[in-house]
Amino acid sequence: AAAAGAPARWCATAPARPAPPKRRSSCELLGDRLRAEEQERERKAKVQVAARKLLDQFSERTQGDIYLMLQDAHLFTDLFISDPLGGAKLARGDAAALRRTHHKVLARIHPDRHTGSALHVRVQAEELFKLLGEAYERERARLAAVSGGGGQARGSSDLSA
């Protein structure tokens, strides 16, 4: 018997080491990866439905007007910490200001900037990016038609000077 106050003695036999984990075949690993990807696609599809509902409401509220959409983009608080326009008002019919503002906002919500974000934020950024892009193209075409076709088509340039 050990005397009181004497240091405890360690058992002479060491505990058994756990068995090494079973190595998994490449087929099993591939199957796991494919199942995980399928689960991610299913989660993304559910989140897309919710994001589309939200963006449909946003589009109805702004009546598909790119100017109102850009001014109200700050309402997407998951994407914008502050007002992307800085409180500035966007003048209707000013193609240059519209282009600058559109690019400024889209640069902040570009899906590549949200790769590390939560799934719902990534999906919301993708869907809002598409919605604003479509509305911008409609307004750009309208402005080009109003100005007598003075706006150039995307990718074309006037090199004759």
Short mmCIF file of C-alpha atoms in Angstrom, two decimals:
data_model
loop_
_atom_site.label_atom_id
_atom_site.label_comp_id
_atom_site.label_asym_id
_atom_site.label_seq_id
_atom_site.Cartn_x
_atom_site.Cartn_y
_atom_site.Cartn_z
CA ALA A 1 0.00 0.00 0.00
CA ALA A 2 1.24 3.44 -0.84
CA ALA A 3 1.91 5.78 1.99
CA ALA A 4 -0.32 8.81 2.33
CA GLY A 5 1.18 11.76 0.53
CA ALA A 6 3.47 9.59 -1.59
CA PRO A 7 3.35 10.23 -5.34
CA ALA A 8 1.05 7.96 -7.31
CA ARG A 9 2.77 5.27 -9.32
CA TRP A 10 2.03 4.73 -12.95
CA CYS A 11 0.89 1.38 -14.12
CA ALA A 12 3.72 -0.55 -15.74
CA THR A 13 1.61 -1.55 -18.73
CA ALA A 14 0.78 1.16 -21.26
CA PRO A 15 -2.79 1.42 -22.57
CA ALA A 16 -3.37 -0.26 -25.90
CA ARG A 17 -3.11 2.00 -28.93
CA PRO A 18 -6.21 2.37 -31.00
CA ALA A 19 -6.21 0.51 -34.27
CA PRO A 20 -5.36 2.70 -37.27
CA PRO A 21 -8.41 3.79 -39.26
CA LYS A 22 -9.39 1.52 -42.09
CA ARG A 23 -8.19 2.86 -45.42
CA ARG A 24 -11.02 3.64 -47.76
CA SER A 25 -10.93 2.81 -51.42
CA SER A 26 -11.00 5.54 -54.03
CA CYS A 27 -14.47 4.36 -55.08
CA GLU A 28 -15.78 4.87 -51.53
CA LEU A 29 -14.19 8.32 -51.36
CA LEU A 30 -15.64 9.25 -54.74
CA GLY A 31 -19.08 8.07 -53.63
CA ASP A 32 -18.83 10.20 -50.48
CA ARG A 33 -17.84 13.24 -52.53
CA LEU A 34 -20.69 12.72 -55.00
CA ARG A 35 -23.22 12.35 -52.17
CA ALA A 36 -21.92 15.55 -50.55
CA GLU A 37 -22.16 17.42 -53.87
CA GLU A 38 -25.73 16.20 -54.38
CA GLN A 39 -26.69 17.35 -50.87
CA GLU A 40 -25.12 20.75 -51.59
CA ARG A 41 -27.12 21.03 -54.84
CA GLU A 42 -30.34 20.18 -52.99
CA ARG A 43 -29.62 22.78 -50.29
CA LYS A 44 -28.80 25.36 -52.95
CA ALA A 45 -32.04 24.62 -54.84
CA LYS A 46 -34.07 25.24 -51.67
CA VAL A 47 -32.24 28.47 -50.97
CA GLN A 48 -32.70 29.58 -54.61
CA VAL A 49 -36.46 29.22 -54.27
CA ALA A 50 -36.45 31.49 -51.22
CA ALA A 51 -34.10 33.98 -52.91
CA ARG A 52 -36.27 34.09 -56.04
CA LYS A 53 -39.36 34.83 -53.94
CA LEU A 54 -37.54 37.67 -52.22
CA LEU A 55 -36.24 39.06 -55.51
CA ASP A 56 -39.66 38.74 -57.15
CA GLN A 57 -41.07 40.89 -54.34
CA PHE A 58 -38.18 43.34 -54.81
CA SER A 59 -38.77 43.46 -58.56
CA GLU A 60 -42.52 44.04 -58.10
CA ARG A 61 -41.85 46.76 -55.53
CA THR A 62 -39.43 48.54 -57.85
CA GLN A 63 -41.52 47.69 -60.95
CA GLY A 64 -38.39 46.42 -62.71
CA ASP A 65 -36.99 49.96 -62.78
CA ILE A 66 -33.19 49.84 -62.65
CA TYR A 67 -32.99 53.28 -61.01
CA LEU A 68 -35.22 52.20 -58.11
CA MET A 69 -33.45 48.84 -57.89
CA LEU A 70 -30.05 50.48 -57.55
CA GLN A 71 -31.34 52.96 -54.96
CA ASP A 72 -32.99 50.19 -52.92
CA ALA A 73 -30.13 47.69 -53.22
CA HIS A 74 -29.02 48.64 -49.70
CA LEU A 75 -32.07 46.77 -48.39
CA PHE A 76 -30.15 43.52 -49.01
CA THR A 77 -28.30 43.78 -45.72
CA ASP A 78 -26.62 40.40 -46.14
CA LEU A 79 -24.81 41.82 -49.18
CA PHE A 80 -24.33 45.47 -48.22
CA ILE A 81 -23.15 46.73 -44.87
CA SER A 82 -23.76 50.29 -45.98
CA ASP A 83 -25.59 52.01 -48.82
CA PRO A 84 -23.71 51.13 -52.02
CA LEU A 85 -24.63 54.51 -53.51
CA GLY A 86 -23.54 56.45 -50.43
CA GLY A 87 -26.93 58.18 -50.30
CA ALA A 88 -26.47 59.73 -53.75
CA LYS A 89 -29.46 59.99 -56.06
CA LEU A 90 -29.23 58.59 -59.55
CA ALA A 91 -30.50 60.93 -62.30
CA ARG A 92 -32.88 59.31 -64.77
CA GLY A 93 -31.72 59.25 -68.37
CA ASP A 94 -28.04 59.87 -67.58
CA ALA A 95 -26.48 56.86 -69.30
CA ALA A 96 -22.96 57.53 -68.02
CA ALA A 97 -24.08 57.87 -64.38
CA LEU A 98 -26.26 54.78 -64.73
CA ARG A 99 -23.33 52.79 -66.12
CA ARG A 100 -20.98 53.91 -63.31
CA THR A 101 -23.52 53.19 -60.59
CA HIS A 102 -24.53 49.87 -62.10
CA HIS A 103 -20.90 48.70 -62.29
CA LYS A 104 -20.19 49.95 -58.77
CA VAL A 105 -23.10 48.00 -57.29
CA LEU A 106 -22.49 44.87 -59.37
CA ALA A 107 -18.82 44.85 -58.40
CA ARG A 108 -19.89 44.64 -54.74
CA ILE A 109 -22.38 41.81 -55.28
CA HIS A 110 -20.45 39.81 -57.85
CA PRO A 111 -20.79 36.10 -56.95
CA ASP A 112 -17.02 35.63 -57.01
CA ARG A 113 -16.71 38.06 -54.09
CA HIS A 114 -19.00 35.87 -51.97
CA THR A 115 -17.40 32.44 -52.42
CA GLY A 116 -16.62 32.15 -48.70
CA SER A 117 -20.00 33.46 -47.57
CA ALA A 118 -22.94 31.44 -46.32
CA LEU A 119 -24.97 29.62 -48.95
CA HIS A 120 -27.98 31.95 -48.71
CA VAL A 121 -25.73 34.99 -49.21
CA ARG A 122 -24.03 33.44 -52.25
CA VAL A 123 -27.36 32.54 -53.85
CA GLN A 124 -28.84 35.96 -53.07
CA ALA A 125 -25.80 37.64 -54.65
CA GLU A 126 -26.08 35.49 -57.79
CA GLU A 127 -29.79 36.13 -58.22
CA LEU A 128 -29.56 39.88 -57.53
CA PHE A 129 -26.60 40.11 -59.91
CA LYS A 130 -28.71 38.55 -62.68
CA LEU A 131 -31.77 40.68 -61.91
CA LEU A 132 -29.84 43.96 -61.93
CA GLY A 133 -27.99 42.95 -65.08
CA GLU A 134 -31.23 42.25 -66.94
CA ALA A 135 -32.83 45.51 -65.78
CA TYR A 136 -29.70 47.46 -66.76
CA GLU A 137 -29.69 45.94 -70.26
CA ARG A 138 -33.37 46.87 -70.73
CA GLU A 139 -32.72 50.46 -69.66
CA ARG A 140 -29.57 50.71 -71.77
CA ALA A 141 -31.52 49.56 -74.84
CA ARG A 142 -34.30 52.04 -74.04
CA LEU A 143 -31.83 54.92 -73.69
CA ALA A 144 -30.15 53.95 -76.96
CA ALA A 145 -33.54 53.93 -78.72
CA VAL A 146 -34.53 57.30 -77.22
CA SER A 147 -31.26 58.92 -78.19
CA GLY A 148 -31.69 57.73 -81.78
CA GLY A 149 -29.47 54.69 -81.56
CA GLY A 150 -26.51 56.74 -80.36
CA GLY A 151 -25.55 54.03 -77.87
CA GLN A 152 -23.13 51.47 -79.20
CA ALA A 153 -23.75 47.78 -78.96
CA ARG A 154 -21.67 45.94 -76.38
CA GLY A 155 -18.29 44.96 -77.78
CA SER A 156 -18.38 47.34 -80.72
CA SER A 157 -16.24 50.40 -81.02
CA ASP A 158 -15.92 53.34 -83.37
CA LEU A 159 -12.35 53.35 -84.59
CA SER A 160 -12.84 55.80 -87.45
CA ALA A 161 -11.72 59.20 -86.30
#
